[in-house]
XYZ file of C-alpha atoms in Angstrom:
392
model
C -29.984 10.630 3.476
C -26.382 9.887 4.378
C -23.745 12.485 5.177
C -21.130 10.411 3.320
C -21.221 7.330 1.133
C -17.855 5.586 1.130
C -17.292 3.519 -2.008
C -14.898 0.703 -1.117
C -14.372 -1.162 2.138
C -10.637 -1.830 2.087
C -8.239 -0.242 4.604
C -8.880 3.280 3.246
C -12.665 3.028 3.013
C -13.130 1.190 6.307
C -10.909 3.700 8.126
C -12.769 6.666 6.635
C -16.110 5.084 7.597
C -14.990 4.424 11.169
C -13.624 7.940 11.676
C -16.755 9.555 10.269
C -19.225 7.588 12.401
C -17.057 8.224 15.446
C -17.397 11.946 14.756
C -21.175 11.673 14.637
C -21.887 11.385 10.910
C -24.281 9.063 9.111
C -22.244 6.858 6.782
C -22.923 4.129 4.226
C -19.993 1.898 3.249
C -20.489 0.282 -0.175
C -18.239 -2.709 -0.840
C -18.288 -5.665 -3.217
C -16.857 -8.059 -0.607
C -15.320 -11.463 -1.447
C -12.406 -9.719 -3.183
C -8.921 -10.187 -1.716
C -6.228 -7.791 -2.839
C -2.758 -9.236 -3.543
C -0.569 -7.807 -0.824
C 2.555 -8.776 1.075
C 0.677 -7.721 4.200
C 3.411 -5.772 6.010
C 2.328 -3.138 8.530
C 4.618 -1.015 10.752
C 4.194 -0.444 14.492
C 3.085 3.124 13.822
C 0.019 1.823 11.952
C -0.868 -0.386 14.891
C -0.567 2.556 17.277
C -2.362 5.120 15.097
C -5.279 2.868 14.128
C -5.676 0.707 17.255
C -4.622 -2.582 15.641
C -3.805 -5.224 18.236
C -1.450 -8.200 18.034
C -4.305 -10.646 17.498
C -4.681 -9.311 13.927
C -1.101 -10.325 13.068
C -0.230 -13.639 11.469
C 3.518 -13.119 12.005
C 6.079 -10.710 13.425
C 9.111 -10.244 11.202
C 12.478 -9.327 12.708
C 14.716 -9.444 9.607
C 14.583 -8.237 6.016
C 16.728 -10.055 3.441
C 17.647 -8.075 0.309
C 18.625 -10.370 -2.590
C 20.562 -9.149 -5.643
C 20.324 -10.306 -9.282
C 23.344 -12.566 -8.773
C 21.766 -14.185 -5.711
C 23.918 -12.427 -3.132
C 22.055 -11.146 -0.099
C 22.239 -8.936 2.946
C 20.163 -9.531 6.064
C 18.973 -6.377 7.800
C 17.917 -6.826 11.437
C 14.883 -4.824 12.528
C 16.165 -3.270 15.728
C 13.884 -2.140 18.565
C 10.720 -3.476 16.994
C 9.213 -5.673 14.320
C 7.212 -5.597 11.106
C 3.723 -6.959 11.603
C 2.228 -9.220 8.935
C -1.491 -9.438 8.154
C -3.468 -11.536 5.682
C -5.840 -9.326 3.721
C -8.515 -12.044 3.550
C -8.938 -11.571 7.317
C -7.670 -8.031 7.907
C -10.028 -6.207 5.528
C -13.193 -7.902 6.881
C -12.012 -7.055 10.407
C -11.711 -3.368 9.476
C -15.162 -3.374 7.840
C -16.764 -5.149 10.808
C -15.209 -2.636 13.183
C -16.668 0.273 11.207
C -20.111 -1.383 11.124
C -19.997 -2.076 14.862
C -19.329 1.626 15.405
C -22.397 2.577 13.359
C -21.555 2.555 9.644
C -24.307 1.176 7.389
C -22.869 -1.704 5.340
C -24.077 -2.092 1.753
C -22.899 -5.003 -0.398
C -22.826 -4.210 -4.078
C -20.953 -2.694 -7.010
C -20.676 1.034 -7.690
C -22.273 2.078 -10.986
C -22.278 5.883 -11.094
C -23.039 9.118 -9.279
C -26.323 10.738 -10.242
C -27.188 14.378 -9.564
C -30.694 15.730 -10.184
C -33.503 17.676 -8.491
C -33.590 15.004 -5.766
C -29.960 15.687 -4.875
C -26.874 13.466 -5.139
C -27.206 9.703 -5.279
C -24.734 6.854 -5.509
C -26.164 4.279 -7.895
C -25.053 0.700 -7.235
C -25.920 -2.856 -8.178
C -26.942 -4.872 -5.153
C -25.018 -8.133 -4.869
C -27.822 -10.295 -3.487
C -30.558 -9.332 -5.943
C -28.622 -7.904 -8.883
C -31.014 -4.948 -8.834
C -29.938 -1.329 -9.273
C -30.445 0.771 -6.156
C -29.430 4.205 -4.890
C -28.034 5.885 -1.784
C -28.803 9.565 -1.227
C -25.847 11.449 0.160
C -24.213 14.817 0.630
C -20.622 13.677 -0.040
C -18.806 10.677 -1.537
C -15.410 9.161 -0.726
C -13.953 7.087 -3.553
C -11.853 4.359 -1.948
C -12.372 1.802 -4.688
C -8.809 0.957 -5.698
C -6.157 1.889 -8.241
C -8.567 1.794 -11.170
C -11.163 3.711 -9.210
C -14.424 4.072 -11.099
C -15.266 7.031 -8.871
C -11.944 8.685 -9.647
C -12.190 8.056 -13.382
C -15.615 9.653 -13.566
C -15.169 12.528 -11.133
C -11.587 13.650 -10.523
C -9.110 15.165 -12.964
C -6.323 12.659 -13.712
C -8.273 9.774 -12.208
C -8.411 8.032 -15.579
C -4.666 8.209 -16.297
C -3.055 7.152 -13.009
C 0.088 5.036 -13.666
C 0.315 1.649 -11.970
C 2.214 -1.604 -11.774
C 0.450 -4.938 -11.959
C 1.030 -7.036 -8.864
C 0.468 -10.763 -8.572
C 1.064 -13.163 -5.710
C 0.359 -16.707 -4.659
C -0.472 -17.625 -1.095
C 1.247 -20.922 -0.424
C 1.354 -23.309 2.496
C 4.447 -22.308 4.428
C 7.315 -24.802 4.407
C 9.291 -25.647 7.554
C 12.065 -23.256 8.561
C 15.184 -23.922 6.536
C 18.266 -22.287 5.072
C 16.124 -20.657 2.362
C 12.879 -19.911 4.251
C 12.483 -18.272 7.642
C 9.007 -17.606 9.137
C 10.234 -14.362 10.754
C 12.074 -12.950 7.725
C 10.849 -11.006 4.686
C 12.771 -11.660 1.458
C 12.863 -8.915 -1.176
C 14.265 -10.009 -4.554
C 15.767 -7.374 -6.846
C 16.247 -9.297 -10.080
C 15.370 -8.219 -13.610
C 14.547 -11.833 -14.481
C 11.716 -11.693 -11.925
C 10.704 -8.049 -12.410
C 12.448 -5.658 -14.803
C 11.285 -2.542 -12.964
C 10.077 -3.491 -9.478
C 10.841 -6.486 -7.243
C 9.698 -9.899 -6.078
C 8.918 -10.904 -2.507
C 8.507 -13.802 -0.113
C 6.658 -12.690 3.014
C 5.738 -15.073 5.850
C 2.097 -15.243 6.996
C 2.315 -17.774 9.794
C 0.975 -21.039 8.375
C 1.167 -19.570 4.857
C 3.383 -17.223 2.858
C 2.888 -14.612 0.134
C 5.125 -15.066 -2.906
C 4.771 -12.530 -5.692
C 6.080 -9.710 -7.828
C 5.009 -6.560 -9.640
C 5.844 -4.792 -12.891
C 4.706 -1.986 -15.145
C 5.994 -3.840 -18.227
C 2.981 -5.236 -20.071
C 4.938 -8.024 -21.798
C 5.931 -9.719 -18.522
C 3.988 -12.872 -17.655
C 3.295 -12.371 -13.943
C 2.364 -15.983 -13.261
C 5.438 -17.282 -15.048
C 7.693 -14.834 -13.184
C 6.178 -15.902 -9.861
C 6.684 -19.555 -10.771
C 10.355 -18.780 -11.489
C 10.644 -17.007 -8.146
C 9.147 -19.972 -6.321
C 11.469 -22.377 -8.114
C 14.552 -20.286 -7.308
C 13.540 -20.127 -3.637
C 12.807 -23.859 -3.367
C 9.068 -23.241 -2.935
C 7.780 -24.792 -6.183
C 6.358 -27.862 -4.447
C 4.503 -25.983 -1.707
C 0.714 -26.194 -1.912
C -0.873 -23.139 -3.519
C -3.820 -21.836 -1.480
C -4.815 -18.696 -3.419
C -3.822 -16.705 -6.500
C -4.546 -12.951 -6.672
C -3.661 -10.037 -8.920
C -4.425 -6.312 -9.007
C -2.950 -2.945 -10.061
C -0.891 -0.885 -7.617
C -0.665 2.885 -8.291
C 2.756 4.469 -8.723
C 2.155 8.139 -7.956
C -0.280 10.251 -5.893
C -2.721 12.193 -8.029
C -2.212 15.935 -8.269
C -5.792 16.410 -7.129
C -7.939 14.172 -4.943
C -11.309 15.948 -5.083
C -13.705 17.208 -7.744
C -14.264 20.598 -6.127
C -17.856 19.693 -5.377
C -18.773 16.556 -3.475
C -16.200 13.793 -4.105
C -12.794 13.071 -2.554
C -10.540 10.053 -3.147
C -8.619 7.926 -0.646
C -6.066 5.116 -0.653
C -5.121 3.471 -3.950
C -7.771 5.568 -5.706
C -5.705 8.647 -4.830
C -2.445 6.897 -5.778
C -0.956 6.732 -2.284
C 1.323 3.706 -2.474
C 4.935 4.326 -1.491
C 7.393 4.326 -4.425
C 10.241 1.813 -4.299
C 8.695 -0.326 -1.545
C 5.118 -0.569 -2.841
C 3.876 -0.247 0.742
C 0.191 0.604 0.714
C -1.771 -0.461 3.816
C -0.462 2.254 6.138
C -0.792 4.979 3.523
C -4.276 3.773 2.569
C -5.432 4.059 6.164
C -3.886 7.511 6.501
C -5.606 8.429 3.227
C -8.933 7.257 4.627
C -8.397 9.292 7.776
C -7.564 12.553 5.976
C -10.498 12.018 3.583
C -12.793 11.656 6.601
C -11.297 14.802 8.115
C -11.870 16.717 4.879
C -15.470 15.512 4.615
C -16.201 16.427 8.222
C -14.812 19.920 7.615
C -16.865 20.300 4.432
C -20.058 19.141 6.128
C -19.495 21.598 8.961
C -18.606 24.609 6.821
C -20.572 23.935 3.656
C -17.445 24.842 1.659
C -16.543 22.379 -1.095
C -12.975 23.665 -1.078
C -12.467 22.033 2.321
C -12.282 18.692 0.503
C -8.781 19.765 -0.547
C -7.701 19.203 3.038
C -7.358 15.470 2.349
C -4.429 15.856 -0.003
C -2.812 18.788 1.799
C -2.843 17.015 5.180
C -1.403 13.835 3.670
C 1.343 15.597 1.732
C 2.309 17.790 4.668
C 3.498 14.720 6.530
C 4.469 12.266 3.773
C 5.490 14.239 0.679
C 9.231 14.135 1.436
C 9.224 10.391 2.139
C 7.467 9.767 -1.184
C 9.946 12.030 -2.974
C 12.993 10.256 -1.516
C 11.581 6.777 -2.226
C 10.667 7.828 -5.774
C 14.211 9.049 -6.381
C 15.602 5.783 -5.051
C 13.367 3.735 -7.359
C 14.353 5.844 -10.370
C 18.029 5.516 -9.503
C 18.300 1.820 -8.663
C 15.511 -0.103 -10.411
C 16.662 0.711 -13.938
C 19.031 -2.242 -14.497
C 20.440 -5.310 -12.813
C 23.768 -3.551 -12.457
C 22.034 -0.803 -10.477
C 20.080 -3.358 -8.435
C 23.336 -5.116 -7.588
C 24.738 -1.839 -6.298
C 21.584 -1.107 -4.328
C 21.837 -4.407 -2.443
C 25.523 -3.692 -1.881
C 24.626 -0.315 -0.386
C 22.259 -2.072 2.022
C 25.283 -3.627 3.750
C 25.971 -0.237 5.296
C 24.910 -0.073 8.951
C 23.831 3.586 8.675
C 21.608 2.754 5.713
C 20.078 -0.152 7.612
C 19.328 1.793 10.770
C 17.963 4.919 9.141
C 15.897 2.930 6.631
C 14.057 0.967 9.293
C 13.743 3.901 11.667
C 12.016 5.747 8.827
C 9.852 2.713 8.029
C 8.778 2.096 11.628
C 8.001 5.757 12.350
C 6.920 6.833 8.840
C 9.082 9.925 8.735
C 12.602 10.789 7.666
C 15.038 10.580 10.553
C 16.861 13.854 11.164
C 18.523 12.999 14.454
C 21.911 12.021 12.991
C 23.012 14.543 10.351
C 26.477 12.989 9.952
C 24.904 9.634 9.162
C 22.784 11.294 6.455
C 25.886 12.929 4.995
C 27.761 9.614 4.956
C 24.820 7.868 3.284
C 24.618 10.583 0.644
C 28.290 10.187 -0.202
C 28.076 6.382 -0.252
C 24.977 6.545 -2.428
C 26.801 8.760 -4.919
C 29.793 6.433 -4.922
C 27.626 3.383 -5.650
C 25.641 5.104 -8.397
C 28.781 6.320 -10.138
C 30.576 2.976 -9.768
C 33.404 4.444 -7.681
C 33.138 1.504 -5.271
C 32.908 -2.203 -5.966
C 29.776 -4.087 -4.963
C 30.139 -5.712 -1.545
C 30.396 -9.502 -1.462
C 28.678 -11.649 1.147
């Protein structure tokens, strides 16, 4: 009998497993393994501090972000007083799982099938990878951390079967030498309707390799063709392709993360990917932590309603950031004309500083009210077309 079975061993599931075993609970972590999620791999310093991630897990440290407009104009934003860490999910996720197992989590390799409740209690039914046989894990609670199309969420949580998402696709390529178009310490973000009509494309350095990809909610877009166009435009078409990966990325946190009984969701399964930026690793790990906290409270009290703590704790700290980023995406991702103005707005030094302070610390910066007022007025001017787009 386990206290908690965690379905999924990505950043959310591995974090939940680690926190639960560290608090004295018996945990099984069920994961398919061998699956690598497409991901730019950016993590902020706050993640490294909050979740004890050391520099040896990084494949690069980025000190500049380049925002590129539909017409090819760009603005380089220096990352002051810090850096953006880059990880490769093929190595980072196994590291997180191994850390949880070393702490005491029971690793199970297989595919989730269903949750079964009968006179013997609650069981997670799964198909074992090695044998292909159907087996079960008896448990008191379940954390669904099995991705944007969560099978746990679809079966158990209201709204889990209708979560909106974009499809993301990237290619890991052999990194070219540093040049005028590629810098191993710079992230490029491409806002161009020809690449993605409603999201963006990216080129993120990973040391000896780089992630080149894009995302969109528009079903008619050919993701591989769009990525090929992005590589060609960036002079990366001839670089060796090492891996190709695709997966859905959720667009909005679910209104409810638990089933009021014995299941709570975490990470992509709960929809916690930041609007506008698509950032997910930090929020997945926070989601895993609050899910573990909620399960620990429920196990202690015996009250199923304590599972609601997961969502309430997350939203208490991050709701406003998600709201602001969602508003920005709705305002600027609607057309190339709007994207052009967004990149123009990024020339502003106040925008640059406050944006990266918020990114690094994962909270809205309230220390400079006049800067916020200036940004609000500039934002309005750009949206209404009262100012011309800035030229580089």
